[in-house]
Amino acid sequence: MSGFLALLPFWTAAMDFTPTDERRMLADTLGRYLATEYDFEARKRAMAAPDGFSRAAWAGMAELGVVGALFDEAAGGFGGAGFDVGTVFEALGRSIVVEPFLGTLLAGRLLAAGGADGELLASIIDGSTLATAALFEADGRYDAMRVAMRAERSGEDWVLTGTKAVVPMLEAADVVVVSARTGGQGAAEAGISLFAVRRGAPGVEVRGYGLIDGARGGELRLDGARLDASCLVGPEGGAAPLIEAALAAGVVALSYEALGAMGAARDATLDYLRTRVQFGAPIGKSQVLQHRMATVEIEIEQARSAAINAAASLDGDRHTRERAVSAAKYTIGRVGTLVAEEAIQMHGGIGMTWELPLSHYAKRIVMIDHQLGDEDYHLQRYIDLGQRGSPAITPQDLAS
Amino acid sequence: MSGFLALLPFWTAAMDFTPTDERRMLADTLGRYLATEYDFEARKRAMAAPDGFSRAAWAGMAELGVVGALFDEAAGGFGGAGFDVGTVFEALGRSIVVEPFLGTLLAGRLLAAGGADGELLASIIDGSTLATAALFEADGRYDAMRVAMRAERSGEDWVLTGTKAVVPMLEAADVVVVSARTGGQGAAEAGISLFAVRRGAPGVEVRGYGLIDGARGGELRLDGARLDASCLVGPEGGAAPLIEAALAAGVVALSYEALGAMGAARDATLDYLRTRVQFGAPIGKSQVLQHRMATVEIEIEQARSAAINAAASLDGDRHTRERAVSAAKYTIGRVGTLVAEEAIQMHGGIGMTWELPLSHYAKRIVMIDHQLGDEDYHLQRYIDLGQRGSPAITPQDLAS
Amino acid sequence: MEIGFTPAEEAFRDEVRAFLREKLPPRTAAKVLGSKRLTRDDLAEWHALLNARGWLAVGWPADQGGPGWTVMQGFIFDLECALAGAPRVIPFGVKMLGPVLMKYGTEAQKSHYLPRILDGTDWWCQGYSEPGAGSDLASLKTAAVRDGDHYVVNGQKTWTTLAQYADHIFCLVRTDASVKKQEGISFLLIDMRTPGVEVRPIVTLDGEHEVNEVFFTDVRVPVGNLVGPENAGWTVAKYLLTHERTNIAGIGESMQALNWLRRIASRETSNGRSLDRDPLFAARLARVEIDLENMKTTNLRVLATAQRGGAPGAESSMLKIRGTEIRQELTSLTRRALGPYAQPFTPEALDDGFNGEPVGPPDAAPVAAEYFNNRKLSIYGGSNEVQRGIVAKALLRL
Amino acid sequence: MEIGFTPAEEAFRDEVRAFLREKLPPRTAAKVLGSKRLTRDDLAEWHALLNARGWLAVGWPADQGGPGWTVMQGFIFDLECALAGAPRVIPFGVKMLGPVLMKYGTEAQKSHYLPRILDGTDWWCQGYSEPGAGSDLASLKTAAVRDGDHYVVNGQKTWTTLAQYADHIFCLVRTDASVKKQEGISFLLIDMRTPGVEVRPIVTLDGEHEVNEVFFTDVRVPVGNLVGPENAGWTVAKYLLTHERTNIAGIGESMQALNWLRRIASRETSNGRSLDRDPLFAARLARVEIDLENMKTTNLRVLATAQRGGAPGAESSMLKIRGTEIRQELTSLTRRALGPYAQPFTPEALDDGFNGEPVGPPDAAPVAAEYFNNRKLSIYGGSNEVQRGIVAKALLRL
């Protein structure tokens, strides 16, 4: 790891990028756990397990407090800030962990924001209940506000109909937080509600499948699924702000996961460049590869800055937060593709083999661009947010 | 010059890229003339002349038939095809000639298409009358259909009011072909008419200025300028197709001019890389610069192919022609910026000096992107043309 | 002025199309156009159909069984095949070993092997790369030691494409370790059914098995299988590497990929409209489309030179670099176009006889895998870094 | 969690702003913000105003006349100055020679020169590059031969920024041609009013006169003007080159350039709407804006390290590369934004006292010229190629 990365991983206080002691401890603990319990072979075993992840590792990390770090005290956790989420996900990215963290983060934050009961949240945080979030649909692409799933009242109950696309770790989930329209249409923010759907409820159909990055996902079909009134999460028709905030945390998570994975891919590539000999010299002596790796390094640092900006914005006002979030995901998408493609190219054929961890890092990095909105989606969103009335940058802007 | 460029400069018949004998002769004649009469010092003198170009060189080239090559026989010329225009302008680009060819090409083709009298065209072709075209306005940016200048009938006459922007070589022009609205508004194609405005007519105000690439341009203000009926060129209100066709020829001209200038800049850079010694070796031994020059070379060849496609399309159907024209100008814009910036960068400081021809080539190449529509304008236009109903590529498409 | 083929070339193209309509098995074409997996039988069948028509050995002289086509005809043929969804002819026998044998083989080798290449009796693969010898091929270590009438071969080859289908392999082997590395190499034909030959699959990042490692342990090869003089293998190898370059830019494949991409982009929606009307995506699509239009003409210009006898040298490197960049960009955009549905990985959907319900859009299954698989395009056949070096040195004289 | 400065730093920033509001001459600020030409007097005036406030010699120790600021204060000061339109302090005396003299100068040199740098009595320029010694600076040939109490200097320097305003130049000269090239170089102070010194302008492609050639013909320089030991000039030069890097990314300048670009893009129209709503242009604008946002944070991270005592080394190269790329992209977009009006070249509009009618939009005149002028950013101060090499070697250990 370069000195630059090691020195300045976080922005945790005004002008002070060193992590707090708590976060440093969390990072150390998780890093140690993953190094000993979750090497590349263990990851393969986790992928081959019935659920597509390791129940033991999940329980182990929950016990270490890794899940709790994703939530604030009000939700029963002991973290929940952007940099807490970042600390966890960067470590996960470094080991390309396939455990169900993203779904847990999204569902847990939605449930907490929606005032779900503490018992459910506690069981999510202690690892005994698995939760995920189903917020996207085939026709909505990356827009979580384009919800076609309908929820209609039937007496005291709700009846839900529609399909959710590529839900992370759907099969194993005990609870799925789904978005559905109780009003409005198209991509209107008004009229979207959230529901907690229990595993195996009638009218709930799950189709699971593997993902190219090694994790699992699924299609969730609700065909007149009947839920009682207690399943409504948050205000009826007013869930859009909750969803936006949860997705902001999700983007921070994915951005840091990408940073972890990009760092590992970069380090593997540097090692290869230093040791692989062709024409009598390490290929890292090639000036062309040196300059391209310099660009890779600069871009990764820019991506880290983007992730820092997004993490720092999580508790800020909506406009600042959403601009920073879209800027980060755009940057991560753009840089991730570059890093993954350059890492494979510089490895040559060996970089394309299933056997080498590098190829799996590359796949994960590229697939992060396909979760919660890609480079183009977030660039356009950044533009649209700006045109809804952002002032030109002022001297004050730097400190905001 | 690389062998590749030398071998395949034109596409002049089915699958045969060698130039016709006539064009080869034209290229040779013009090339010889420019080499002896229009070196870099002569160009400086031309720029310093009162008109901003060399009357003697202009007359000399007209006498050689260079102007006539831009027009077909019906117009009194002896060429006029896309590859004729290309032959002339590539040679002009190689010597960054500042003579009034672009305005002449545009105005001449508009006049010919509009059925102007043969005497005027003959005097343009023999070099005795200077013509230019004023088709763009400040608020229209690169869209020649966004015409705000009004032409209103007053008895038998027309009265024109409005301003035209950055008209090439305006001050010296004896005749300016201007577009004005006799109907319609905004960017509507219907309602645009052409008029031939004579130098010094009442209500005609000219403000000339130098351009950063060494040529001259000007603002044309018509303040109730009164023209007699004979000044109308082509159908009243129906000039849009004439303008589009003339601009297509203009884009072919600029594309080939850019190819000539890019070739010269590339050659100068290769020479510099071969001869400039730093750290005991020619800087061209740097692998990084080698790879970047390889990219430059590949891009220039792609740009030449784009220009060939546009030149070949000039006589074809409108849709094919306009797609090829926008594809070419987009490509030339993109590649031109790359070539100009890389040429300067690889030269280092010396590449930024006024003294070195290279810097003037770079300026001309970049400024070509600011004439008749830039990279972004033509990419968007290419997209819009496609969405107006282009079929998907079929096997037949390659031969079309 | 019209851009296009000559009337004779147009007529030829019609002939190719008619043949493809009549003979190309629709089941095979559907697999190719849908990026499904081909079986060994699919490939062998197409090989036989081409051979029956006399169109298999495109680069061979007419008197050796080649069709006697011009360079341009070869290009048109490749193009039409790609657009129609014909499988690529496995090149190792027909395009590589055949010309080598014609130039360097003994009469016995020619009369034995050439007919068997054409009729498909022998299925060849190529034993060049080794774990320590990739771009730096001359560093290869697989040793062939003379022992009476045989060479005894020990060592390992890698990245051996479709070795799992092959029964023969042509190899570069080291026959003299005491001289400069290029000078001790020989070109040897090995029957893979000989004891001591072992093929182990390499699974690539997309989960596919296309390449292999081939191990040689005391493999006895008759000295009659040596092609060219002993220790002259580098010359033979160089001849082979410069041969057969008409389709290096992969224009047909890229046109096919563009069709696929366009279909997906016109169907996928973004912000309530079709993706090809999304400003950023439309711009990406237009850029690569224009680049491909330009590339077609660039390729035709190179071919026109070759047609007139100018041998394309470093120009091939330009075509290879830009052609592979375009193909990679096309599969990259197709991956982007699918949005979230680029993630599902259902390799079983690519097999013969799969009739499950697809995940997401009907044509999504191969897309992301193909994107990752196509990273190989800029690596193999001389990496794009190697090709840029060739352009700089040979064309630009740097 | 909030990104921002500490309360003390906020207070400092307010102090800087108050000073700028009060003291920065509005006429000068208007020129800077409008990319007009500054006169020598404009520069000298600002120099004096800063000196009067004690804020001129930012990098100097407090006991030598520096303000005693932290790294972060220096950054805030540079940023606020750029945003307010203050001219950059000419660095050759204050930022370069000053620290060199403090480290290597004799007591006599320090007591003579340092006060004169501060009060503006001496105006320094830098004599490093030569026609044959650019990136390869150690190849310099300008010779200084000892003759009694003097060196006799013969040779030529080039790219000497603002030599036309200067009366002193510090030079690297060759004092021993018989040893390894880095070992025979000395650091020499030369009064430009000495006979034999000639300054000739170099006009750059934008028509501006900013750099010069400086010729030395038998120029006699007292040996007391040698800084550091004879033949130790390379060490002195390296010290100077690594000094003063807080503002290498040019964040303030880029923010200023972004403001300018936004103003133009919101006013220019394309297809009947403002240019910043044109999809392709809006995307270009957003990309560079995001890149700059990221760069701000990257820069602050490096400064935070420096603040804690970690000396930024290769990180400076990263800031230089990306910072200049962003600045170049911003001027490139501003040029694009003007459309056809990027072409007119009216250098007279950049001078004091011009009150003609502008051609095209009011702020168009400097834009294209500045785009071309800013090509220098990736060339000077160690080209971006040199910087990438440093990153690869020092940071990535390749």
GROMACS .gro file of C-alpha atoms in nm, chain C residues 10-201:
model
  192
  810GLU     CA    1  -2.093  -0.735  -5.540
  811ALA     CA    2  -2.166  -1.049  -5.736
  812PHE     CA    3  -1.926  -1.241  -5.520
  813ARG     CA    4  -2.094  -1.109  -5.211
  814ASP     CA    5  -2.430  -1.226  -5.338
  815GLU     CA    6  -2.280  -1.568  -5.394
  816VAL     CA    7  -2.148  -1.578  -5.039
  817ARG     CA    8  -2.483  -1.473  -4.903
  818ALA     CA    9  -2.664  -1.735  -5.104
  819PHE     CA   10  -2.428  -2.000  -4.975
  820LEU     CA   11  -2.477  -1.885  -4.616
  821ARG     CA   12  -2.854  -1.883  -4.656
  822GLU     CA   13  -2.847  -2.232  -4.792
  823LYS     CA   14  -2.577  -2.403  -4.591
  824LEU     CA   15  -2.520  -2.232  -4.259
  825PRO     CA   16  -2.718  -2.437  -4.007
  826PRO     CA   17  -2.976  -2.204  -3.849
  827ARG     CA   18  -2.923  -2.367  -3.512
  828THR     CA   19  -2.554  -2.277  -3.527
  829ALA     CA   20  -2.621  -1.924  -3.650
  830ALA     CA   21  -2.869  -1.870  -3.369
  831LYS     CA   22  -2.607  -1.973  -3.118
  832VAL     CA   23  -2.344  -1.743  -3.265
  833LEU     CA   24  -2.579  -1.446  -3.293
  834GLY     CA   25  -2.705  -1.510  -2.941
  835SER     CA   26  -2.354  -1.555  -2.799
  836LYS     CA   27  -2.434  -1.909  -2.690
  837ARG     CA   28  -2.182  -2.190  -2.655
  838LEU     CA   29  -2.080  -2.391  -2.960
  839THR     CA   30  -2.006  -2.761  -2.932
  840ARG     CA   31  -1.717  -2.936  -3.100
  841ASP     CA   32  -1.971  -3.084  -3.341
  842ASP     CA   33  -2.104  -2.742  -3.438
  843LEU     CA   34  -1.754  -2.636  -3.532
  844ALA     CA   35  -1.672  -2.956  -3.714
  845GLU     CA   36  -1.995  -2.939  -3.911
  846TRP     CA   37  -1.927  -2.587  -4.034
  847HIS     CA   38  -1.568  -2.683  -4.118
  848ALA     CA   39  -1.700  -2.969  -4.332
  849LEU     CA   40  -1.960  -2.752  -4.504
  850LEU     CA   41  -1.699  -2.496  -4.600
  851ASN     CA   42  -1.463  -2.764  -4.718
  852ALA     CA   43  -1.732  -2.919  -4.933
  853ARG     CA   44  -1.782  -2.583  -5.102
  854GLY     CA   45  -1.406  -2.530  -5.145
  855TRP     CA   46  -1.420  -2.219  -4.927
  856LEU     CA   47  -1.242  -2.345  -4.620
  857ALA     CA   48  -0.877  -2.277  -4.694
  858VAL     CA   49  -0.910  -1.912  -4.788
  859GLY     CA   50  -0.542  -1.827  -4.779
  860TRP     CA   51  -0.422  -2.138  -4.963
  861PRO     CA   52  -0.319  -2.133  -5.327
  862ALA     CA   53  -0.588  -2.263  -5.561
  863ASP     CA   54  -0.380  -2.564  -5.658
  864GLN     CA   55  -0.359  -2.668  -5.293
  865GLY     CA   56  -0.731  -2.651  -5.237
  866GLY     CA   57  -0.775  -2.278  -5.173
  867PRO     CA   58  -1.053  -2.080  -5.344
  868GLY     CA   59  -0.810  -1.846  -5.519
  869TRP     CA   60  -0.974  -1.531  -5.386
  870THR     CA   61  -0.841  -1.177  -5.381
  871VAL     CA   62  -0.770  -1.008  -5.052
  872MET     CA   63  -1.095  -0.817  -5.089
  873GLN     CA   64  -1.292  -1.135  -5.150
  874GLY     CA   65  -1.146  -1.279  -4.835
  875PHE     CA   66  -1.259  -0.970  -4.647
  876ILE     CA   67  -1.609  -0.984  -4.792
  877PHE     CA   68  -1.633  -1.351  -4.706
  878ASP     CA   69  -1.528  -1.292  -4.345
  879LEU     CA   70  -1.765  -1.000  -4.315
  880GLU     CA   71  -2.066  -1.185  -4.450
  881CYS     CA   72  -1.989  -1.486  -4.236
  882ALA     CA   73  -1.977  -1.271  -3.925
  883LEU     CA   74  -2.301  -1.091  -4.008
  884ALA     CA   75  -2.480  -1.417  -4.085
  885GLY     CA   76  -2.366  -1.574  -3.761
  886ALA     CA   77  -2.126  -1.832  -3.897
  887PRO     CA   78  -1.872  -1.964  -3.646
  888ARG     CA   79  -1.517  -1.852  -3.703
  889VAL     CA   80  -1.308  -2.121  -3.864
  890ILE     CA   81  -1.071  -2.260  -3.603
  891PRO     CA   82  -0.752  -2.110  -3.741
  892PHE     CA   83  -0.480  -2.340  -3.613
  893GLY     CA   84  -0.487  -2.596  -3.891
  894VAL     CA   85  -0.623  -2.405  -4.187
  895LYS     CA   86  -0.487  -2.056  -4.134
  896MET     CA   87  -0.167  -2.126  -3.945
  897LEU     CA   88  -0.020  -2.471  -3.991
  898GLY     CA   89  -0.131  -2.511  -4.354
  899PRO     CA   90   0.068  -2.214  -4.489
  900VAL     CA   91   0.365  -2.312  -4.272
  901LEU     CA   92   0.372  -2.664  -4.410
  902MET     CA   93   0.340  -2.535  -4.765
  903LYS     CA   94   0.646  -2.320  -4.713
  904TYR     CA   95   0.861  -2.528  -4.480
  905GLY     CA   96   0.715  -2.882  -4.478
  906THR     CA   97   0.864  -3.188  -4.643
  907GLU     CA   98   0.672  -3.349  -4.926
  908ALA     CA   99   0.578  -3.627  -4.688
  909GLN     CA  100   0.444  -3.379  -4.435
  910LYS     CA  101   0.248  -3.192  -4.697
  911SER     CA  102   0.090  -3.495  -4.852
  912HIS     CA  103   0.004  -3.642  -4.515
  913TYR     CA  104  -0.118  -3.341  -4.321
  914LEU     CA  105  -0.269  -3.094  -4.566
  915PRO     CA  106  -0.559  -3.317  -4.679
  916ARG     CA  107  -0.627  -3.411  -4.320
  917ILE     CA  108  -0.649  -3.044  -4.225
  918LEU     CA  109  -0.904  -2.985  -4.498
  919ASP     CA  110  -1.121  -3.287  -4.430
  920GLY     CA  111  -1.105  -3.239  -4.056
  921THR     CA  112  -0.933  -3.569  -3.978
  922ASP     CA  113  -0.678  -3.384  -3.767
  923TRP     CA  114  -0.779  -3.108  -3.527
  924TRP     CA  115  -0.487  -2.883  -3.449
  925CYS     CA  116  -0.403  -2.649  -3.169
  926GLN     CA  117  -0.110  -2.417  -3.115
  927GLY     CA  118   0.167  -2.469  -2.859
  928TYR     CA  119   0.350  -2.138  -2.835
  929SER     CA  120   0.309  -1.953  -2.506
  930GLU     CA  121   0.453  -2.082  -2.182
  931PRO     CA  122   0.411  -1.957  -1.826
  932GLY     CA  123   0.744  -1.775  -1.853
  933ALA     CA  124   0.719  -1.687  -2.221
  934GLY     CA  125   0.430  -1.463  -2.322
  935SER     CA  126   0.516  -1.143  -2.501
  936ASP     CA  127   0.875  -1.260  -2.471
  937LEU     CA  128   0.801  -1.578  -2.665
  938ALA     CA  129   1.165  -1.658  -2.739
  939SER     CA  130   1.224  -1.730  -2.370
  940LEU     CA  131   1.034  -2.058  -2.403
  941LYS     CA  132   1.173  -2.355  -2.215
  942THR     CA  133   0.988  -2.667  -2.334
  943ALA     CA  134   1.278  -2.891  -2.433
  944ALA     CA  135   1.302  -3.146  -2.713
  945VAL     CA  136   1.607  -3.370  -2.678
  946ARG     CA  137   1.708  -3.594  -2.965
  947ASP     CA  138   1.708  -3.965  -2.880
  948GLY     CA  139   1.758  -4.180  -3.186
  949ASP     CA  140   1.469  -4.131  -3.426
  950HIS     CA  141   1.271  -3.934  -3.174
  951TYR     CA  142   1.268  -3.614  -2.982
  952VAL     CA  143   1.185  -3.647  -2.616
  953VAL     CA  144   0.975  -3.350  -2.517
  954ASN     CA  145   0.940  -3.215  -2.163
  955GLY     CA  146   0.780  -2.892  -2.058
  956GLN     CA  147   0.458  -2.697  -2.050
  957LYS     CA  148   0.254  -2.481  -2.285
  958THR     CA  149  -0.025  -2.250  -2.177
  959TRP     CA  150  -0.317  -2.044  -2.315
  960THR     CA  151  -0.371  -2.327  -2.561
  961THR     CA  152  -0.705  -2.240  -2.719
  962LEU     CA  153  -0.947  -2.531  -2.762
  963ALA     CA  154  -0.679  -2.789  -2.685
  964GLN     CA  155  -0.959  -2.992  -2.532
  965TYR     CA  156  -1.097  -3.052  -2.882
  966ALA     CA  157  -0.763  -3.104  -3.056
  967ASP     CA  158  -0.572  -3.423  -3.131
  968HIS     CA  159  -0.261  -3.252  -3.268
  969ILE     CA  160  -0.051  -2.961  -3.154
  970PHE     CA  161   0.226  -2.772  -3.330
  971CYS     CA  162   0.484  -2.652  -3.085
  972LEU     CA  163   0.784  -2.433  -3.053
  973VAL     CA  164   1.039  -2.629  -2.853
  974ARG     CA  165   1.394  -2.566  -2.743
  975THR     CA  166   1.640  -2.797  -2.917
  976ASP     CA  167   1.954  -2.610  -2.822
  977ALA     CA  168   1.988  -2.429  -2.492
  978SER     CA  169   2.349  -2.326  -2.550
  979VAL     CA  170   2.289  -2.056  -2.813
  980LYS     CA  171   2.109  -1.719  -2.825
  981LYS     CA  172   1.752  -1.777  -2.725
  982GLN     CA  173   1.596  -1.728  -3.071
  983GLU     CA  174   1.849  -1.963  -3.230
  984GLY     CA  175   1.781  -2.282  -3.038
  985ILE     CA  176   1.411  -2.316  -3.116
  986SER     CA  177   1.247  -2.576  -3.342
  987PHE     CA  178   0.896  -2.622  -3.482
  988LEU     CA  179   0.755  -2.963  -3.397
  989LEU     CA  180   0.430  -3.146  -3.471
  990ILE     CA  181   0.299  -3.357  -3.185
  991ASP     CA  182   0.019  -3.610  -3.180
  992MET     CA  183  -0.161  -3.536  -2.856
  993ARG     CA  184  -0.257  -3.898  -2.814
  994THR     CA  185   0.110  -3.980  -2.750
  995PRO     CA  186   0.175  -4.093  -2.391
  996GLY     CA  187   0.292  -3.811  -2.167
  997VAL     CA  188   0.069  -3.538  -2.311
  998GLU     CA  189  -0.177  -3.400  -2.061
  999VAL     CA  190  -0.431  -3.122  -2.114
 1000ARG     CA  191  -0.560  -2.931  -1.815
 1001PRO     CA  192  -0.834  -2.672  -1.847
   0.00000   0.00000   0.00000
